[in-house]
Tab-separated table of C-alpha atoms in Angstrom:
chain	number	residue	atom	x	y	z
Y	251	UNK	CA	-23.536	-15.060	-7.890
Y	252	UNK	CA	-21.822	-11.662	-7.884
Y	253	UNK	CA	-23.882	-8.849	-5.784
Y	254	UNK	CA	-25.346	-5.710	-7.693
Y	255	UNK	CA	-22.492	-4.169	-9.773
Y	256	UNK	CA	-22.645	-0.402	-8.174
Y	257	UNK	CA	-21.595	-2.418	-4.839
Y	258	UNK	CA	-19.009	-4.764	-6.028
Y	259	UNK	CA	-15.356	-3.654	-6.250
Y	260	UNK	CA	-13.272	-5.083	-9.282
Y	261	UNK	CA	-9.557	-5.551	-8.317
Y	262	UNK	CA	-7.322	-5.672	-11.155
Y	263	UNK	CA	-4.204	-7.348	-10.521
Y	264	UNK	CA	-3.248	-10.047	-8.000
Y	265	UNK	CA	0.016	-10.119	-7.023
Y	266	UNK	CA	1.900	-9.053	-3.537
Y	267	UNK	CA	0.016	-5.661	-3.304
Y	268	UNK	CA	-2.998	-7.018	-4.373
Y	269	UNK	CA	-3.292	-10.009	-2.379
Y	270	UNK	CA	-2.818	-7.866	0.873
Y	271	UNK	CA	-5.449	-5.790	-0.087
Y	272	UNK	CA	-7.831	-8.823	-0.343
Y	273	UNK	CA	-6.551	-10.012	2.622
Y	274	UNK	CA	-7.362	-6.732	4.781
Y	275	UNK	CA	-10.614	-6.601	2.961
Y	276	UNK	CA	-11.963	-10.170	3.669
Y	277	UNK	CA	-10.188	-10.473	6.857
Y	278	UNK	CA	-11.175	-10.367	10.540
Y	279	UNK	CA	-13.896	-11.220	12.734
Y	280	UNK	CA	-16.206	-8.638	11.014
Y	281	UNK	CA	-14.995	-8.255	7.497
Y	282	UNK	CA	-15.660	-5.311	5.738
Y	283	UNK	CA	-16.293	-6.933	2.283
Y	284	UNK	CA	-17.714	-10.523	1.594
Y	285	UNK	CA	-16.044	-12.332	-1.479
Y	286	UNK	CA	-19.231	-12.192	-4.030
Y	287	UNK	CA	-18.360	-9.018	-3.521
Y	288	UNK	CA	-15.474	-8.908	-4.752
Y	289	UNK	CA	-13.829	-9.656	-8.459
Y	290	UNK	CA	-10.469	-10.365	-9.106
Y	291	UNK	CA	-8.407	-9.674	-12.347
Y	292	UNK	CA	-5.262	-11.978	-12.700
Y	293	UNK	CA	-3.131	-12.816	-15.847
Y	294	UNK	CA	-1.344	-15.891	-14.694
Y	295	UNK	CA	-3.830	-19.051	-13.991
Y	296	UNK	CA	-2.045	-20.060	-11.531
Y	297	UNK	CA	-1.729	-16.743	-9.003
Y	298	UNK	CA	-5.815	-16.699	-9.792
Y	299	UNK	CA	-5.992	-20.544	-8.825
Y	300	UNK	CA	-4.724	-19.831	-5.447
Y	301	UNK	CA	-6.357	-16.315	-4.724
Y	302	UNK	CA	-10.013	-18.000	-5.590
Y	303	UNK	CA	-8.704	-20.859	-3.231
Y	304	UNK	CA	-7.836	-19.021	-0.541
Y	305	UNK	CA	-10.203	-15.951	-0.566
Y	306	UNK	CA	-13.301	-17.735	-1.749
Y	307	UNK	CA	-13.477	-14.615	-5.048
Y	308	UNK	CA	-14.512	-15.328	-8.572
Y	309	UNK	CA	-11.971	-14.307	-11.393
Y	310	UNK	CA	-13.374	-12.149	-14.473
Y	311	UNK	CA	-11.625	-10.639	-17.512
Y	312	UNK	CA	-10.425	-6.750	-17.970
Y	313	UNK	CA	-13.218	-6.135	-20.607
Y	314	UNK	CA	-15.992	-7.861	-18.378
Y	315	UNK	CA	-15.040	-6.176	-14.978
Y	316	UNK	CA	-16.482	-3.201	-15.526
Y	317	UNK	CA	-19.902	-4.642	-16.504
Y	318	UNK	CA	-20.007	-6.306	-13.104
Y	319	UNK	CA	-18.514	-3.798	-10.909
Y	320	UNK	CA	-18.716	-0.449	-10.035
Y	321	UNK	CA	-15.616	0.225	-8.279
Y	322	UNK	CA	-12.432	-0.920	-10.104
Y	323	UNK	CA	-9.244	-1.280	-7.764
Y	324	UNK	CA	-6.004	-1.028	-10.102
Y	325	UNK	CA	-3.097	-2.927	-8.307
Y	326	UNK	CA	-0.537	-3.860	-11.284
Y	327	UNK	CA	3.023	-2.556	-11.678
Y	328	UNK	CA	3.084	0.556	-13.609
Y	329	UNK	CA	4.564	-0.758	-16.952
Y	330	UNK	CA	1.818	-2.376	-17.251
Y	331	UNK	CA	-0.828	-0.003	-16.673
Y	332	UNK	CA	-1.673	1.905	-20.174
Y	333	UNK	CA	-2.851	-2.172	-21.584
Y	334	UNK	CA	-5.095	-2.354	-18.904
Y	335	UNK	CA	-6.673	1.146	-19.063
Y	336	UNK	CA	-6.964	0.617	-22.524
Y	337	UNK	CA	-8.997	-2.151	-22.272
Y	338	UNK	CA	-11.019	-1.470	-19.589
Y	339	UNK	CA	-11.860	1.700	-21.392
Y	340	UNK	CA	-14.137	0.143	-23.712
Y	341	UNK	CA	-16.633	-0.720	-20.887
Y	342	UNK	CA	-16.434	2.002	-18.791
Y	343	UNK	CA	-19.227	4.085	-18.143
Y	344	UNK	CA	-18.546	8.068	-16.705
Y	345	UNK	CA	-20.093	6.403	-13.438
Y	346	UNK	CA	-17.512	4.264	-12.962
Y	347	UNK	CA	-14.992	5.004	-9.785
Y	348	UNK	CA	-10.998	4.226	-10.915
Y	349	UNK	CA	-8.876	3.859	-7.574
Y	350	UNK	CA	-5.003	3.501	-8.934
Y	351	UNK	CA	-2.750	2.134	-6.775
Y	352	UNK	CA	-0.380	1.325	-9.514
Y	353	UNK	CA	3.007	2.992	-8.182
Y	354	UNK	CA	4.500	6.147	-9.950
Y	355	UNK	CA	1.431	6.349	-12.714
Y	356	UNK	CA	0.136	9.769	-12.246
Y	357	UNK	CA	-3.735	10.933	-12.554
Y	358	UNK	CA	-3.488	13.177	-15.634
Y	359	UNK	CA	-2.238	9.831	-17.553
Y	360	UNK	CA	-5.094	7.957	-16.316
Y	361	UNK	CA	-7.312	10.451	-17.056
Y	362	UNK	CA	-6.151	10.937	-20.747
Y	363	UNK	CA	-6.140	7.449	-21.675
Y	364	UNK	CA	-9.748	7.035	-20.822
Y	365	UNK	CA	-10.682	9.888	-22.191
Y	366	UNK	CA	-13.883	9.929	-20.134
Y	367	UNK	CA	-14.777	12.034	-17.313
Y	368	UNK	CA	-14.716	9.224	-14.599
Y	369	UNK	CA	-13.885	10.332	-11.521
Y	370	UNK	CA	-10.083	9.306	-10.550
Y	371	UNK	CA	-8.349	8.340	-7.183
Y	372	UNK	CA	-4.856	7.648	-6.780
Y	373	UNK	CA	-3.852	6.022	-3.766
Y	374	UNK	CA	-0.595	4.768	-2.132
Y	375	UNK	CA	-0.653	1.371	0.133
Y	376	UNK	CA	1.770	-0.502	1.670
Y	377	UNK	CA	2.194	-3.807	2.118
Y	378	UNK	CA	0.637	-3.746	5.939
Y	379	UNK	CA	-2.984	-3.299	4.452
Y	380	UNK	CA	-2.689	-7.309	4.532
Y	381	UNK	CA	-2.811	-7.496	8.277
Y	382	UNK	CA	-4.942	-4.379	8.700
Y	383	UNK	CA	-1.929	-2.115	9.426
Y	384	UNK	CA	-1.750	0.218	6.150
Y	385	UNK	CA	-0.525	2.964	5.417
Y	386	UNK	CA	-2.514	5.048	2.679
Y	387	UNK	CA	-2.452	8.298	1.081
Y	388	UNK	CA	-5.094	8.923	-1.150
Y	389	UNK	CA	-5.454	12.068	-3.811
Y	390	UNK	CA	-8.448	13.329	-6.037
Y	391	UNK	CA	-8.638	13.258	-9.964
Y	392	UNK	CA	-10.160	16.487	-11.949
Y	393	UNK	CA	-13.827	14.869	-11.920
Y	394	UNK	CA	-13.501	13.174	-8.684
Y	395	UNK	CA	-16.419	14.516	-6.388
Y	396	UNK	CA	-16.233	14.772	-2.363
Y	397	UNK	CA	-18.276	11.641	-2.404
Y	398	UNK	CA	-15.858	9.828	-4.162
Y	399	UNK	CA	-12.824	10.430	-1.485
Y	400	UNK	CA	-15.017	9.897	1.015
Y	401	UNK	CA	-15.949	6.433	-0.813
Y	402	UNK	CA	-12.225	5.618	-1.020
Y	403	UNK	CA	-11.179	6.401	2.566
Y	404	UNK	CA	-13.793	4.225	3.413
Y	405	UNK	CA	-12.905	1.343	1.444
Y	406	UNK	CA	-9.050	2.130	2.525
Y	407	UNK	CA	-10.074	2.184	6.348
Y	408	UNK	CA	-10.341	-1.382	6.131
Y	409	UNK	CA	-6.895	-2.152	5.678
Y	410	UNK	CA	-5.265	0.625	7.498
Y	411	UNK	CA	-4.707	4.309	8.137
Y	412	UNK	CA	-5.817	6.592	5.608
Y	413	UNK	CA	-4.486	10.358	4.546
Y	414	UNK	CA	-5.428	13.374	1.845
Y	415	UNK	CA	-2.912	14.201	0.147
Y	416	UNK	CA	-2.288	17.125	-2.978
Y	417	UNK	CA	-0.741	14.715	-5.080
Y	418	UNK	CA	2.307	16.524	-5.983
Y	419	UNK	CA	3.315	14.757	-2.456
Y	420	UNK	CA	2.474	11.397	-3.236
Y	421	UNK	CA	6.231	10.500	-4.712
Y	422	UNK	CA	7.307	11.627	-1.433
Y	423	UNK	CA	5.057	9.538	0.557
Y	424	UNK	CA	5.595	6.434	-2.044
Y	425	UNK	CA	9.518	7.282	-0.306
Y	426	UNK	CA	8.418	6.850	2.945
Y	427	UNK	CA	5.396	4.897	3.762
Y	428	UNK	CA	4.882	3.001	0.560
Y	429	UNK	CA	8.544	1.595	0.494
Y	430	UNK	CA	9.271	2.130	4.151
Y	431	UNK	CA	7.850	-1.182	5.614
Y	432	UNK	CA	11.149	-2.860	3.553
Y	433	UNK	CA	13.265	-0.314	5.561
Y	434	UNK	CA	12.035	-1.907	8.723
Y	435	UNK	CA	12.380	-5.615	7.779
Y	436	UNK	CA	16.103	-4.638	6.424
Y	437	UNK	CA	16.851	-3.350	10.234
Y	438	UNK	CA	15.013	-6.391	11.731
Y	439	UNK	CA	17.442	-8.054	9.679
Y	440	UNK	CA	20.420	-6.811	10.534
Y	441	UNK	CA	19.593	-6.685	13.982
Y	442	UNK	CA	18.636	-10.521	14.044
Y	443	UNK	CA	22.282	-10.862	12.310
Y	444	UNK	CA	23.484	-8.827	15.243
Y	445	UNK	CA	22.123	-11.164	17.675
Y	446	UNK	CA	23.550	-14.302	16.042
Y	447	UNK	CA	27.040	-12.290	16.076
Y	448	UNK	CA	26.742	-12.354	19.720
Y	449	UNK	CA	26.134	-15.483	20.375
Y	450	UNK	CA	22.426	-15.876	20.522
Y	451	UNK	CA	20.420	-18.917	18.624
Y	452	UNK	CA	18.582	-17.117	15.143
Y	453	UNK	CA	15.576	-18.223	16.515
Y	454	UNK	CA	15.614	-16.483	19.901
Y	455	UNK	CA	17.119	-13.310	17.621
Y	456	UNK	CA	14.267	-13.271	15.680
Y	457	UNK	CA	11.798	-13.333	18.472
Y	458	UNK	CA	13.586	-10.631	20.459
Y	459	UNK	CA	13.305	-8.540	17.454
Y	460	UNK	CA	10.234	-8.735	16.034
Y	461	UNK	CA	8.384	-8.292	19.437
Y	462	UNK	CA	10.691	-5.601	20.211
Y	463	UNK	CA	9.690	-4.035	16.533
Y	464	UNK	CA	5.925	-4.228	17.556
Y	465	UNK	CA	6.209	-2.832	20.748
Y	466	UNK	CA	7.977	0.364	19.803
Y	467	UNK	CA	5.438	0.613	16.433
Y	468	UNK	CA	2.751	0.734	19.317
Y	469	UNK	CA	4.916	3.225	21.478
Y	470	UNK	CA	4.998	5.426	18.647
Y	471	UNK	CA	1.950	5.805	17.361
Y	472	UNK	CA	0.655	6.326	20.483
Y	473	UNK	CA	3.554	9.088	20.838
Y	474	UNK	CA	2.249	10.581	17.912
Y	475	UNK	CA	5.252	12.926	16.580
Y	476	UNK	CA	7.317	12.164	19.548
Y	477	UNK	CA	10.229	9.843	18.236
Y	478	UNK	CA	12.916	11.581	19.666
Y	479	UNK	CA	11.482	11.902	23.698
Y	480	UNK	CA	10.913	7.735	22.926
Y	481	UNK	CA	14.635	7.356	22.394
Y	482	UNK	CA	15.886	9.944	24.645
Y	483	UNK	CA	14.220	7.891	27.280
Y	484	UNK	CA	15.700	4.672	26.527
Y	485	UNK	CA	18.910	6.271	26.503
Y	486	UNK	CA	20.478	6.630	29.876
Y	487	UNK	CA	23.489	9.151	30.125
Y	488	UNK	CA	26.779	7.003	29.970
Y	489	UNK	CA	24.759	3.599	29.378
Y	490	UNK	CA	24.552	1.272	27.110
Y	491	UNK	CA	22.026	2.368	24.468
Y	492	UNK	CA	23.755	5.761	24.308
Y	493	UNK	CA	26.599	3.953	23.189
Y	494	UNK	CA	24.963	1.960	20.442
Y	495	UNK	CA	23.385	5.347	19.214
Y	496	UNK	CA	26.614	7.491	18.791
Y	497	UNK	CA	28.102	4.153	17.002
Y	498	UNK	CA	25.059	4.641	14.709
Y	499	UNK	CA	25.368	8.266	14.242
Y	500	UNK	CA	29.273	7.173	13.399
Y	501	UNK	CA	28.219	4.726	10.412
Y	502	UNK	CA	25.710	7.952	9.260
Y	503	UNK	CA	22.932	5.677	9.649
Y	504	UNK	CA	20.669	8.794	9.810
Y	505	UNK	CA	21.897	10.517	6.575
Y	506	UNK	CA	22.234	6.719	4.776
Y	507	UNK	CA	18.066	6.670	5.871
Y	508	UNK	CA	17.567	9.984	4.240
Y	509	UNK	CA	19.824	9.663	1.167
Y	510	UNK	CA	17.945	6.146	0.812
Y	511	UNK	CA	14.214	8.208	0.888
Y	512	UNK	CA	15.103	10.391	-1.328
Y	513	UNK	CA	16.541	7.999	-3.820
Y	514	UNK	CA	12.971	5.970	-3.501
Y	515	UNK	CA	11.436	9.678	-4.691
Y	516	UNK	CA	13.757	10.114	-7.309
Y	517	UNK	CA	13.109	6.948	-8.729
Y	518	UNK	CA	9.154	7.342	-8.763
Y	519	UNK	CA	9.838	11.088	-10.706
Y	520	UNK	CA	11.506	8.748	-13.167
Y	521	UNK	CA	9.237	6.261	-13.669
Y	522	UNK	CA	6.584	8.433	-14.629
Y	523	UNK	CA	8.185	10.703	-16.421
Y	524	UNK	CA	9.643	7.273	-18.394
């Protein structure tokens, strides 16, 4: 039995994105959300096989979710976003809260194709939120009230870190934080490929490099804008890590990391404006 509707969230959309979020929600010693709680929205039987399996939630249907819940949660990619508004539109009431975290879809298009005055959030997650460890921006709709943001940090807090943003600034955080946790695996990569190169087992390489990749996340968020002092003091004049940084700053790996930011922001401009 699904809890009262003005308490359950309806979470439309199953996939990588939306799985983490489930997990993060229903995860931990002291969960924040309990899975009759929760509703999920999947197309494909099978993906909604396994997350009722392995997250104990019931499945609904688009045009039924907003009978039964008060929050809905949209997590689908962005093409297919206008189908799903559409239908949910014929259920929704001006009470109900729309949280989008559906990529490059911006609020005035949500807003417009439900044609209601339902308050609006657009948020960006990453892919972290499934072990707790988000990063989220969120930004307010025309009829989204104080009450609401506060509503969706809260809800956010449980899978991560949450920031207001305007959301002319949200492509450029999608750059960042949104795409940047693949950044970070493609280093871990090519640092574990470094490590077979010189002559250590891939297992041992991967070890080495993904505690190595937690410790310094810890160092600097704890260092709070302090990046470069963290480096600087691994660096020792004329040593070894010195050297491995000016060969970096030889292959332009800083510029290659900014060029490849800014081509993740270009790219979301385009896909709304598709």
């Amino acid at each position: 039995m699904v809890s009262d509707s003005s308490t359950t969230l309806a979470l439309i959309g199953g996939g990588n994105m939306g799985s983490a979020m489930l997990a993060g929600l229903l995860g931990g010693e002291s969960p924040p959300y309990t899975p009759d709680r929760i509703l999920v929205v999947e197309a494909s039987p099978e993906r909604a096989a396994y997350l009722t399996s392995t997250f104990g939630v019931a499945t609904t249907t688009l045009d039924e979710a907003p009978r039964r819940a008060g929050t809905i949660l949209i997590v689908v990619k962005p093409y297919h976003v206008a189908a799903v508004l559409a239908e949910l539109s014929t259920n929704l009431t001006d009470d109900h809260l729309i949280i989008s975290a559906a990529g490059a879809i911006g609020i005035a298009q949500i807003e417009e194709t439900l044609g209601g005055k339902n308050p609006v959030v657009r948020c960006m997650p990453n892919t972290a939120a499934s072990v707790g460890e988000g990063m989220i921006a969120i930004s307010a709709g025309t009829h989204a009230q104080p009450a609401d943001l506060d509503k969706v940090q809260s809800l956010m807090e449980c899978v991560g870190r949450v920031v207001r943003v305007p959301e002319s600034q949200l492509d450029a955080v999608t750059a960042l934080s949104g795409s940047g946790p693949a950044y970070f695996f493609y280093l871990a990569e090519a640092l574990i490929d470094a490590g077979v190169l010189l002559g250590l087992s891939r297992p041992l390489a991967v070890e080495l490099v993904n505690q190595t990749a937690v410790g310094a996340g810890l160092m600097l968020r704890e260092a709070g804008d302090d990046a470069v002092r963290l480096r600087a003091e691994v660096s020792s004049p004329g040593g070894m890590t010195i050297a491995a940084i000016r060969a970096l700053e030889s292959g332009a790996v800083r510029a290659a990391v900014m060029s490849a930011a800014e081509a993740a922001r270009d790219r979301s401009v385009e896909q709304r404006s598709a």
